Tab-separated table of C-alpha atoms in Angstrom:
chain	number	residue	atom	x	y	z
A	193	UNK	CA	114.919	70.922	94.697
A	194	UNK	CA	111.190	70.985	93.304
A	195	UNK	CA	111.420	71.377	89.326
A	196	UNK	CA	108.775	71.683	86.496
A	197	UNK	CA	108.886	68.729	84.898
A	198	UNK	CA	105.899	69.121	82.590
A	199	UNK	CA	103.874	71.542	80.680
A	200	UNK	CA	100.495	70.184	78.536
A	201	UNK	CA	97.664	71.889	76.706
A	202	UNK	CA	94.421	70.881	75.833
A	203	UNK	CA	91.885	73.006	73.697
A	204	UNK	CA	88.546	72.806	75.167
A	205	UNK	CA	85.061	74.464	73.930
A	206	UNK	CA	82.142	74.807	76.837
A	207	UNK	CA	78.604	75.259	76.014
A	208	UNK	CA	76.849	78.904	77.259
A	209	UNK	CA	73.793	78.659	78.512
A	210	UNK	CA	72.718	81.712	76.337
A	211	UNK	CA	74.396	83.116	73.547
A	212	UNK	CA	76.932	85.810	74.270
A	213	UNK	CA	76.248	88.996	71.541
A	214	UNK	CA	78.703	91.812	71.662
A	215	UNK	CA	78.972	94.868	69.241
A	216	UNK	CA	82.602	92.848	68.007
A	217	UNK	CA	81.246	89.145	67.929
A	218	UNK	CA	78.390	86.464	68.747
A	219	UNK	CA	79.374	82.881	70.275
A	220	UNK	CA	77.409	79.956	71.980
A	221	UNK	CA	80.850	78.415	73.365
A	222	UNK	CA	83.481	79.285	75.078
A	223	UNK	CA	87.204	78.485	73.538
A	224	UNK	CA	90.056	78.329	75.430
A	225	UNK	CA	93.226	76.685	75.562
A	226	UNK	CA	93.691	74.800	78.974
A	227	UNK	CA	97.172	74.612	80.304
A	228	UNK	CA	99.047	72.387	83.208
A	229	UNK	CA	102.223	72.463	84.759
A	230	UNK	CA	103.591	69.880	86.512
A	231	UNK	CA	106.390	69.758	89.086
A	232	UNK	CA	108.760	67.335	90.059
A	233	UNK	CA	106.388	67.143	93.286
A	234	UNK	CA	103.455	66.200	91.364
A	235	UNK	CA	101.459	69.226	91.859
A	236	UNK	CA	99.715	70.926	88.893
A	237	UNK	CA	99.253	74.248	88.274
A	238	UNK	CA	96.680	75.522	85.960
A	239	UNK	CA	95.715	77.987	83.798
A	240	UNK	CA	93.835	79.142	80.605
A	241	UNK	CA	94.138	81.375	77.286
A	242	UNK	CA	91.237	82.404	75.786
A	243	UNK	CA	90.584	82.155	72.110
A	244	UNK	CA	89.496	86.154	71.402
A	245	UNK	CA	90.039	86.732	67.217
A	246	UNK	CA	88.298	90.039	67.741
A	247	UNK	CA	89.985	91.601	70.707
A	248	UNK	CA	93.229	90.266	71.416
A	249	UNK	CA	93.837	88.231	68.151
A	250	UNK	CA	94.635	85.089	69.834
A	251	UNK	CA	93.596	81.753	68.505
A	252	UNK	CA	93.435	78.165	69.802
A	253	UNK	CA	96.392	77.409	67.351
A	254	UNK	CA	98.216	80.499	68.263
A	255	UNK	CA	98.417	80.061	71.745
A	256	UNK	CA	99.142	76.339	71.750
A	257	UNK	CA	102.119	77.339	69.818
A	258	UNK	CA	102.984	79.780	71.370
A	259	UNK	CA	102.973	77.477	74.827
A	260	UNK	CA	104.329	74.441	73.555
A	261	UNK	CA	106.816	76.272	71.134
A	262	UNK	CA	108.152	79.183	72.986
A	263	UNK	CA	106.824	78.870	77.035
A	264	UNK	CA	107.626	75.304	77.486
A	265	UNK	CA	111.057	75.525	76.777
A	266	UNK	CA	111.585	78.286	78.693
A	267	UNK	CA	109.866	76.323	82.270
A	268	UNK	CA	111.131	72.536	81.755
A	269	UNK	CA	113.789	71.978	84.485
A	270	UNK	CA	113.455	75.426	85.890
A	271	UNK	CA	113.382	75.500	89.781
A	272	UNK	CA	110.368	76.600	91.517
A	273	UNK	CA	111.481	76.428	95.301
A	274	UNK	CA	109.871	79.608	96.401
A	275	UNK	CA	108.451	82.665	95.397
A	276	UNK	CA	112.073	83.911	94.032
A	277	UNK	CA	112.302	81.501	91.666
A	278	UNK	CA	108.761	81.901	90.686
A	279	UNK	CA	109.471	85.798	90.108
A	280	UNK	CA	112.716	84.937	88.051
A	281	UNK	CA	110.547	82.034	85.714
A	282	UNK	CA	107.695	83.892	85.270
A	283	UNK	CA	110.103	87.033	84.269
A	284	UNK	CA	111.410	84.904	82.106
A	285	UNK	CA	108.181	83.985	80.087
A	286	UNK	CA	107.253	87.220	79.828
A	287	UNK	CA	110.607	87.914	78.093
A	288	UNK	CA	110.090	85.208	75.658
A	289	UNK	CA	107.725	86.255	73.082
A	290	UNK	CA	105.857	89.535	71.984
A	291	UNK	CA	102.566	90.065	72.725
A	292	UNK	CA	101.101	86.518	73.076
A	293	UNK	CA	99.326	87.526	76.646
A	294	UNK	CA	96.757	85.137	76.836
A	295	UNK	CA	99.546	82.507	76.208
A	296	UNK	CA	101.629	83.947	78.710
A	297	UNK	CA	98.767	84.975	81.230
A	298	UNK	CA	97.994	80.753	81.215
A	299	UNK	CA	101.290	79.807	82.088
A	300	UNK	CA	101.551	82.555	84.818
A	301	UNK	CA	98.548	81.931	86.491
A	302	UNK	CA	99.639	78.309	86.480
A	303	UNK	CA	102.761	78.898	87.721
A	304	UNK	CA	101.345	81.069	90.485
A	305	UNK	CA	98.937	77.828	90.876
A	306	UNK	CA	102.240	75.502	92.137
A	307	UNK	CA	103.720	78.031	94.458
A	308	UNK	CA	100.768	78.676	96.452
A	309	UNK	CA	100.058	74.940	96.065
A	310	UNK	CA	103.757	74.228	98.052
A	311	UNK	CA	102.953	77.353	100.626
A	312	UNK	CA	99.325	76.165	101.420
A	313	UNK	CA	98.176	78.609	100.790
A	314	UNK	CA	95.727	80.816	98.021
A	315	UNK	CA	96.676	82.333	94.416
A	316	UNK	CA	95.291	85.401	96.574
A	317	UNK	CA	97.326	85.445	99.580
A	318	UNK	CA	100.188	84.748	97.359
A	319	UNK	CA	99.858	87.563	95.295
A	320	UNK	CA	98.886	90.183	97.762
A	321	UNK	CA	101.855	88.917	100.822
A	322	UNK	CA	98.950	88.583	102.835
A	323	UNK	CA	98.307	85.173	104.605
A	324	UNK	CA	94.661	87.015	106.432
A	325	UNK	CA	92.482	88.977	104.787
A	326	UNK	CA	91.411	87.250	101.614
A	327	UNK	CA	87.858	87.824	100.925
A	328	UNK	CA	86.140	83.706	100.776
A	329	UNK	CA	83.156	85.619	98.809
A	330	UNK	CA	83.619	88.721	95.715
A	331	UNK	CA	81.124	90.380	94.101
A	332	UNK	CA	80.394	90.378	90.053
A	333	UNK	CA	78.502	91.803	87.323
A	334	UNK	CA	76.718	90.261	85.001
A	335	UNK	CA	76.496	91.755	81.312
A	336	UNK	CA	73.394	91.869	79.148
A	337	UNK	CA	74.057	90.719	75.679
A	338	UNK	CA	73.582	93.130	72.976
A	339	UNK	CA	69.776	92.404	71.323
A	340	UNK	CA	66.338	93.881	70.960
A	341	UNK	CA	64.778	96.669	73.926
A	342	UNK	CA	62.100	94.553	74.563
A	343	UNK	CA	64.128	91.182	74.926
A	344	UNK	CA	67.118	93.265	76.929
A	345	UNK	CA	64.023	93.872	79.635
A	346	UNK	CA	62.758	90.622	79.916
A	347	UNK	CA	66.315	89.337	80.460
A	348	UNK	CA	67.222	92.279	82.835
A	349	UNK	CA	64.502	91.473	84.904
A	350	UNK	CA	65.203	87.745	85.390
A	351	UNK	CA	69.310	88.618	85.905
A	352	UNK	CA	67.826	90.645	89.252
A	353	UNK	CA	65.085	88.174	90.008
A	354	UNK	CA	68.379	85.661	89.994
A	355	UNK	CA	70.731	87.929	92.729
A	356	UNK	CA	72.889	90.009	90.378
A	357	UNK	CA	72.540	93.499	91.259
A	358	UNK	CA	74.984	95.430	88.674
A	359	UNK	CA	74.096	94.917	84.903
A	360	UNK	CA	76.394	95.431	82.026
A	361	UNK	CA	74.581	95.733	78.727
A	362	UNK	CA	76.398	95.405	75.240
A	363	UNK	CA	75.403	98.443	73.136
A	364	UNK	CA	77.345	100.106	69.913
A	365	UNK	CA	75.356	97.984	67.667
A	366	UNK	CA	72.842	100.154	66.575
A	367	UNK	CA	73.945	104.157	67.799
A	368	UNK	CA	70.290	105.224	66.911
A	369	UNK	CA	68.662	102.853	68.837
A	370	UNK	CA	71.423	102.393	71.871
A	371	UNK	CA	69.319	104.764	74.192
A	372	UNK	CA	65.940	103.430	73.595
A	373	UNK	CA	67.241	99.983	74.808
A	374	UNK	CA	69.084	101.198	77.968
A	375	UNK	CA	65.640	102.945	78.623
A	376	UNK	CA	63.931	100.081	78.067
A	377	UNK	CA	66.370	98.065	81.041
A	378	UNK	CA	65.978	100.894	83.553
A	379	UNK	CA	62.530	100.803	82.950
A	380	UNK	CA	62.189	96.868	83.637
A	381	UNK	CA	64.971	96.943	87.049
A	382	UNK	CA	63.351	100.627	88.162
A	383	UNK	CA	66.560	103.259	89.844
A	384	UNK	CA	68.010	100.519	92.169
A	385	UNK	CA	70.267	98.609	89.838
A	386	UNK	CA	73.202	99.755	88.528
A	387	UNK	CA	73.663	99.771	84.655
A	388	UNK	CA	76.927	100.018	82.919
A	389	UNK	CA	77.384	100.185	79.674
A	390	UNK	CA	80.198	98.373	77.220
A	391	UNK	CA	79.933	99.580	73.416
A	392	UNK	CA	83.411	97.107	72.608
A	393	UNK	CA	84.498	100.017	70.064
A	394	UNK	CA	81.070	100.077	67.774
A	395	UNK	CA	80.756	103.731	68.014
A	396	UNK	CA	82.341	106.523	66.272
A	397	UNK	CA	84.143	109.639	67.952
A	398	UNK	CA	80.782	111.895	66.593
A	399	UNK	CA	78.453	108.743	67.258
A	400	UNK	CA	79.670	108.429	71.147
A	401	UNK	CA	79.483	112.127	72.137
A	402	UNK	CA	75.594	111.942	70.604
A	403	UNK	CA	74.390	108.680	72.213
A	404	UNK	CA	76.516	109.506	75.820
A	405	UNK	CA	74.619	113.112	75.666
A	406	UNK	CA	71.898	111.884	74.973
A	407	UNK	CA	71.752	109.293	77.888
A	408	UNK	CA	73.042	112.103	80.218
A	409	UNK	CA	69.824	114.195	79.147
A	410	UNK	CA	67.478	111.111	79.674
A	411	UNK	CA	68.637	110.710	83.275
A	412	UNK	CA	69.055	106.996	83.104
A	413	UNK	CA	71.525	106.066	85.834
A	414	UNK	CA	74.529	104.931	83.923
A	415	UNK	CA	77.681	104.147	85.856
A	416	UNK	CA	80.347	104.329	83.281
A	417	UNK	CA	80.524	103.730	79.699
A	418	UNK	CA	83.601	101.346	78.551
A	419	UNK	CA	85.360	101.728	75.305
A	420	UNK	CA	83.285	103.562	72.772
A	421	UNK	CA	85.619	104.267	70.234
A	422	UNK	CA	87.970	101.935	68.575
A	423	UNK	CA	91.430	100.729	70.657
A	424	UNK	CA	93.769	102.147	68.860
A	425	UNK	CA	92.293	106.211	68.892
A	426	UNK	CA	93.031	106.919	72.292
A	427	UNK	CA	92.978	110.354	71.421
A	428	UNK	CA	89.388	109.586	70.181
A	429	UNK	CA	88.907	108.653	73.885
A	430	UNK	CA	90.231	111.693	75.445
A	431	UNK	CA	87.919	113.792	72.518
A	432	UNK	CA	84.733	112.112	74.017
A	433	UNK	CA	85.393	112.377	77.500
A	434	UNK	CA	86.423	116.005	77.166
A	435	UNK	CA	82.987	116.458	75.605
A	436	UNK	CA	80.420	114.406	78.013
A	437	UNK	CA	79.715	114.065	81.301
A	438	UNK	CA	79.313	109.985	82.147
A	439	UNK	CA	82.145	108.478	83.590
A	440	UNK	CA	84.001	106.554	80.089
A	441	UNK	CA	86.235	103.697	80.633
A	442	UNK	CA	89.633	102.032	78.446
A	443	UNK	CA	89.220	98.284	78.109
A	444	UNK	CA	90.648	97.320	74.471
A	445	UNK	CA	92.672	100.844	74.560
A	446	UNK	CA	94.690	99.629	77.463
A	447	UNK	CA	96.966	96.533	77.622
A	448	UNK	CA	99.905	97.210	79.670
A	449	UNK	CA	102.675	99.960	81.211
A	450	UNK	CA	102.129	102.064	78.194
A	451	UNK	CA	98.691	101.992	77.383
A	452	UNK	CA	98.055	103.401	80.666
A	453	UNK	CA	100.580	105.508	80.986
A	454	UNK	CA	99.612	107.143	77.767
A	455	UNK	CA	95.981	107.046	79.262
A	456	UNK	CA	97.158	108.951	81.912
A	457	UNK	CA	98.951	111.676	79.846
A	458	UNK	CA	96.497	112.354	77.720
A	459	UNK	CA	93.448	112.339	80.351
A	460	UNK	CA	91.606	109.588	78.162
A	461	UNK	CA	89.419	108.004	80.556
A	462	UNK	CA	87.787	108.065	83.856
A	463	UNK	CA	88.744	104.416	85.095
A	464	UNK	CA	90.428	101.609	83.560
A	465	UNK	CA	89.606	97.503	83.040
A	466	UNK	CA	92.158	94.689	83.943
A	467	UNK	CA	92.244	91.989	82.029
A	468	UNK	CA	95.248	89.206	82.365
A	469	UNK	CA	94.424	87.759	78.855
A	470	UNK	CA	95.096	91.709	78.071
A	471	UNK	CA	98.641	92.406	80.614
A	472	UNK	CA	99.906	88.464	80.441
A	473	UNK	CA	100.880	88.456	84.427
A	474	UNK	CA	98.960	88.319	87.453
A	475	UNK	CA	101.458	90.595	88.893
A	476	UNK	CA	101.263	93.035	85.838
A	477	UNK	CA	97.733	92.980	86.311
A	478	UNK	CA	98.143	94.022	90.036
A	479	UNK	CA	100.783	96.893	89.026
A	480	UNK	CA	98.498	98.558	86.761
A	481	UNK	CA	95.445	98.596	89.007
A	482	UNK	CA	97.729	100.186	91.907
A	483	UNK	CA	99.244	102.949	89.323
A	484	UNK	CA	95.306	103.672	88.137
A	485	UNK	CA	94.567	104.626	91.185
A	486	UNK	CA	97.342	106.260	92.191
A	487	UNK	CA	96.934	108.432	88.621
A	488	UNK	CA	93.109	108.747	90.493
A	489	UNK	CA	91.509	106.245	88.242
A	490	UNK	CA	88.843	104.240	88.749
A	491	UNK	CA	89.119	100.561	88.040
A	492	UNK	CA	87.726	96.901	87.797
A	493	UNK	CA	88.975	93.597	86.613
A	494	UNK	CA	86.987	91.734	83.705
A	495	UNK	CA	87.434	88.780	81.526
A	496	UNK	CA	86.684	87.628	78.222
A	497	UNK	CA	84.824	84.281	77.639
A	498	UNK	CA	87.098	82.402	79.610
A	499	UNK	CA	85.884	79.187	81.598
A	500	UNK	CA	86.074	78.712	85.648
A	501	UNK	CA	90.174	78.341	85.236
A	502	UNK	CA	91.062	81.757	83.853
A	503	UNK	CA	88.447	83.438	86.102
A	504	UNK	CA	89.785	81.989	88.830
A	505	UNK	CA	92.661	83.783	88.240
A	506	UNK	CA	91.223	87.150	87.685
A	507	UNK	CA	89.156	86.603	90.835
A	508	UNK	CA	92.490	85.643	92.767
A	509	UNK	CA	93.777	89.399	91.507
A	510	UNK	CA	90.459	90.779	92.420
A	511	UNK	CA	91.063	89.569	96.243
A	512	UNK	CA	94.432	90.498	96.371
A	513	UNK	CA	94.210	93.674	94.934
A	514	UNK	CA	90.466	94.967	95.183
A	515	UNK	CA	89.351	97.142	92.513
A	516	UNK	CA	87.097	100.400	93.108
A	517	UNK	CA	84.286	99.355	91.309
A	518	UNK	CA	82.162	96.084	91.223
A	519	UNK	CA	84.556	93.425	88.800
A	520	UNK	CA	83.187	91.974	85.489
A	521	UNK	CA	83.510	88.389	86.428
A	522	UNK	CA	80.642	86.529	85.044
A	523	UNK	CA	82.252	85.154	82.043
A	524	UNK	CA	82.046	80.975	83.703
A	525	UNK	CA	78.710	82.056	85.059
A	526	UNK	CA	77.578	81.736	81.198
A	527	UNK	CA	79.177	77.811	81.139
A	528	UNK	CA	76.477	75.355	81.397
A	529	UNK	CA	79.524	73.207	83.515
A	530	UNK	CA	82.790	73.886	84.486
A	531	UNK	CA	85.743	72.089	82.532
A	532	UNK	CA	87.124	71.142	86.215
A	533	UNK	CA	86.992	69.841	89.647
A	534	UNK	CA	86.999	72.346	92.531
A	535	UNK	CA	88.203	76.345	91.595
A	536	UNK	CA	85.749	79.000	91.720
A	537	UNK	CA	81.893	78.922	91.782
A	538	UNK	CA	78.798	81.211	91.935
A	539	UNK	CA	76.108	81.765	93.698
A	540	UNK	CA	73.743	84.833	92.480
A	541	UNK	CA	76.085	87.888	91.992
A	542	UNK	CA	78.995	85.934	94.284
A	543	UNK	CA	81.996	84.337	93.458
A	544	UNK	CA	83.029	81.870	95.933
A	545	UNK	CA	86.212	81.805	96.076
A	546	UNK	CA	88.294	78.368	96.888
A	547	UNK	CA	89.364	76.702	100.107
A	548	UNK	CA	91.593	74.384	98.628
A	549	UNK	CA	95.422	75.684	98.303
A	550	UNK	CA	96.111	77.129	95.118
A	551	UNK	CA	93.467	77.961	92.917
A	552	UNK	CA	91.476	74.977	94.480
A	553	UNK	CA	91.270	72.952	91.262
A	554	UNK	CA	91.593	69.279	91.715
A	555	UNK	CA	91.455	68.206	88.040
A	556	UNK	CA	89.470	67.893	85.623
A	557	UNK	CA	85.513	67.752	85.069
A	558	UNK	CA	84.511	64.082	84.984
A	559	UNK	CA	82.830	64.779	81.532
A	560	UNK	CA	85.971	66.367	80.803
């Protein structure tokens, strides 16, 4: 009988290339909390909670204690034979504490990690039941960090001149000067790119219907604008997209089961973003992107700052469950190096996803 015989954190910080400016925060690293679990097989599953004060509230600290406190306990000696058992241990963390999804997202993924590890096969075909019909290669966007109209163009221009083809810009800094610097983009990529646009709850109720209108009325080519209002006024959400015309999309609004459902009800958005740091479970996170749809809601998988590990998960959900609208995977793509060996990579606006069973890590980065 295979066992997990082990579970260890470690917190790690990554360099970005270029700082990473939202209308909630600014960083130049990425902080996670790195976890592996080890069977009595000696395979090791991994996975990764990112440290997100603004969004999610979870901390290095907090999730460490949260793992090593609460999760641990609740894996050492557990069996993990077959996909059964996995169902019935990973039920079992989720059970465990309150909230705490990054935490319990981490474990998940890593306990995903070791089953597909013993089947040979991927996180992927795991997930989805399928052993054919994983995509090798998925598609990402890449986001534009909030900042200056004429900076935003010069940086729009050399995302495209480097293979991405969908831009996300970070607006809801500055409401009187959001349009001008989405202008200023489509100008620089001309009516072939798609733009999207993330305002991370800077704008008020009033604030969104004005700058949405007015983008509308300067015929810019937005796909969707994500979370304009604060998470908690979902009937804020449902006010602004009763009163404009641009898709609008629930990211911090919508966690889990009743987020969504209440999404639903009260007509709030147009499509919805997966996150597992947001839903804690890899097959949570699969649930609620099949009941969007089904409600007739678009939807997409993102990530926060989270290294190659945790978006190696979200790209395994991604492939088993493909979303109706390009993902927001880019978050590694901002790491100068990976904390690993082996997992995901990229190449332009691609994800490659791994050959190796599992999620294809082999251990850690050398410098690691």
């Amino acid at each position: 009988m295979t066992t997990i015989d082990r579970v260890e954190t470690r917190a790690v910080s990554v360099r970005l290339h270029t700082p990473f400016v939202t209308a909630l925060r600014r960083t130049e690293t990425t902080d996670t909390v790195v976890v592996t679990v080890t069977d009595s097989d000696g395979r090791v599953g991994w996975g990764e909670a990112p440290q997100v004060w603004q969004v999610t509230g979870e901390s290095l600290a907090g999730a460490t204690a949260c793992i090593e406190t609460m999760l641990a306990p609740v894996l050492l000696g557990h069996a993990l034979d077959d996909r059964d058992d996995l169902a019935a241990v990973a039920g079992a963390v989720q059970r465990a504490v309150a909230r705490n999804f990054g935490a319990k997202a981490a474990i998940d993924a890593a306990l995903h990690d070791l089953v597909a590890r013993a089947e040979g096969t991927s996180v992927a075909a795991l997930l989805s039941g399928r052993p054919d019909g994983i995509p090798e290669r998925l598609t990402t966007d890449v986001t534009l960090s909030a900042g200056a109209a004429a900076a935003l163009a010069d940086t729009a221009r050399e995302r495209v001149a480097a293979g991405f083809t969908t831009l996300k810009m970070k607006v809801g800094t500055d409401a009187s000067t959001d349009v001008q610097r989405v202008a200023s983009v489509r100008d620089a990529v001309g009516p072939g790119v798609a733009i999207r646009l993330d305002a991370n709850q800077g704008w008020t109720r009033e604030e969104a219907v004005t700058v949405i209108r007015a983008l509308e009325a300067a015929d810019l080519g937005v796909e969707f604008v994500e979370q304009p209002v604060v998470a908690d006024d979902v009937e804020g959400l449902a006010w602004v997209r009763a009163r404009v015309g641009l898709p609008v999309m629930a990211d911090e609004s919508c966690y889990g089961h009743h987020d969504l459902e209440r999404i639903i009800r009260l007509g709030a958005a147009d499509l919805v973003n997966v996150k597992l740091a947001k839903c804690g479970s890899l097959t949570l996170g699969r649930a609620l992107l099949r009941r969007a749809e089904e409600a007739g809601l678009g939807t997409i998988v993102g990530s926060m700052m989270e290294s190659h590990i945790g978006v190696g998960a979200a790209a395994a959900l991604v492939a088993a469950q493909p979303t109706t609208r390009t993902p927001d995977l880019d978050a590694a793509w901002w790491s100068l190096e990976s904390p690993v060996e082996g997992g995901i990579g990229y190449s332009a606006n691609e994800i490659r996803m791994p050959s190796d069973p599992g999620s294809g890590i082999r251990g850690w980065a050398t410098a690691g």
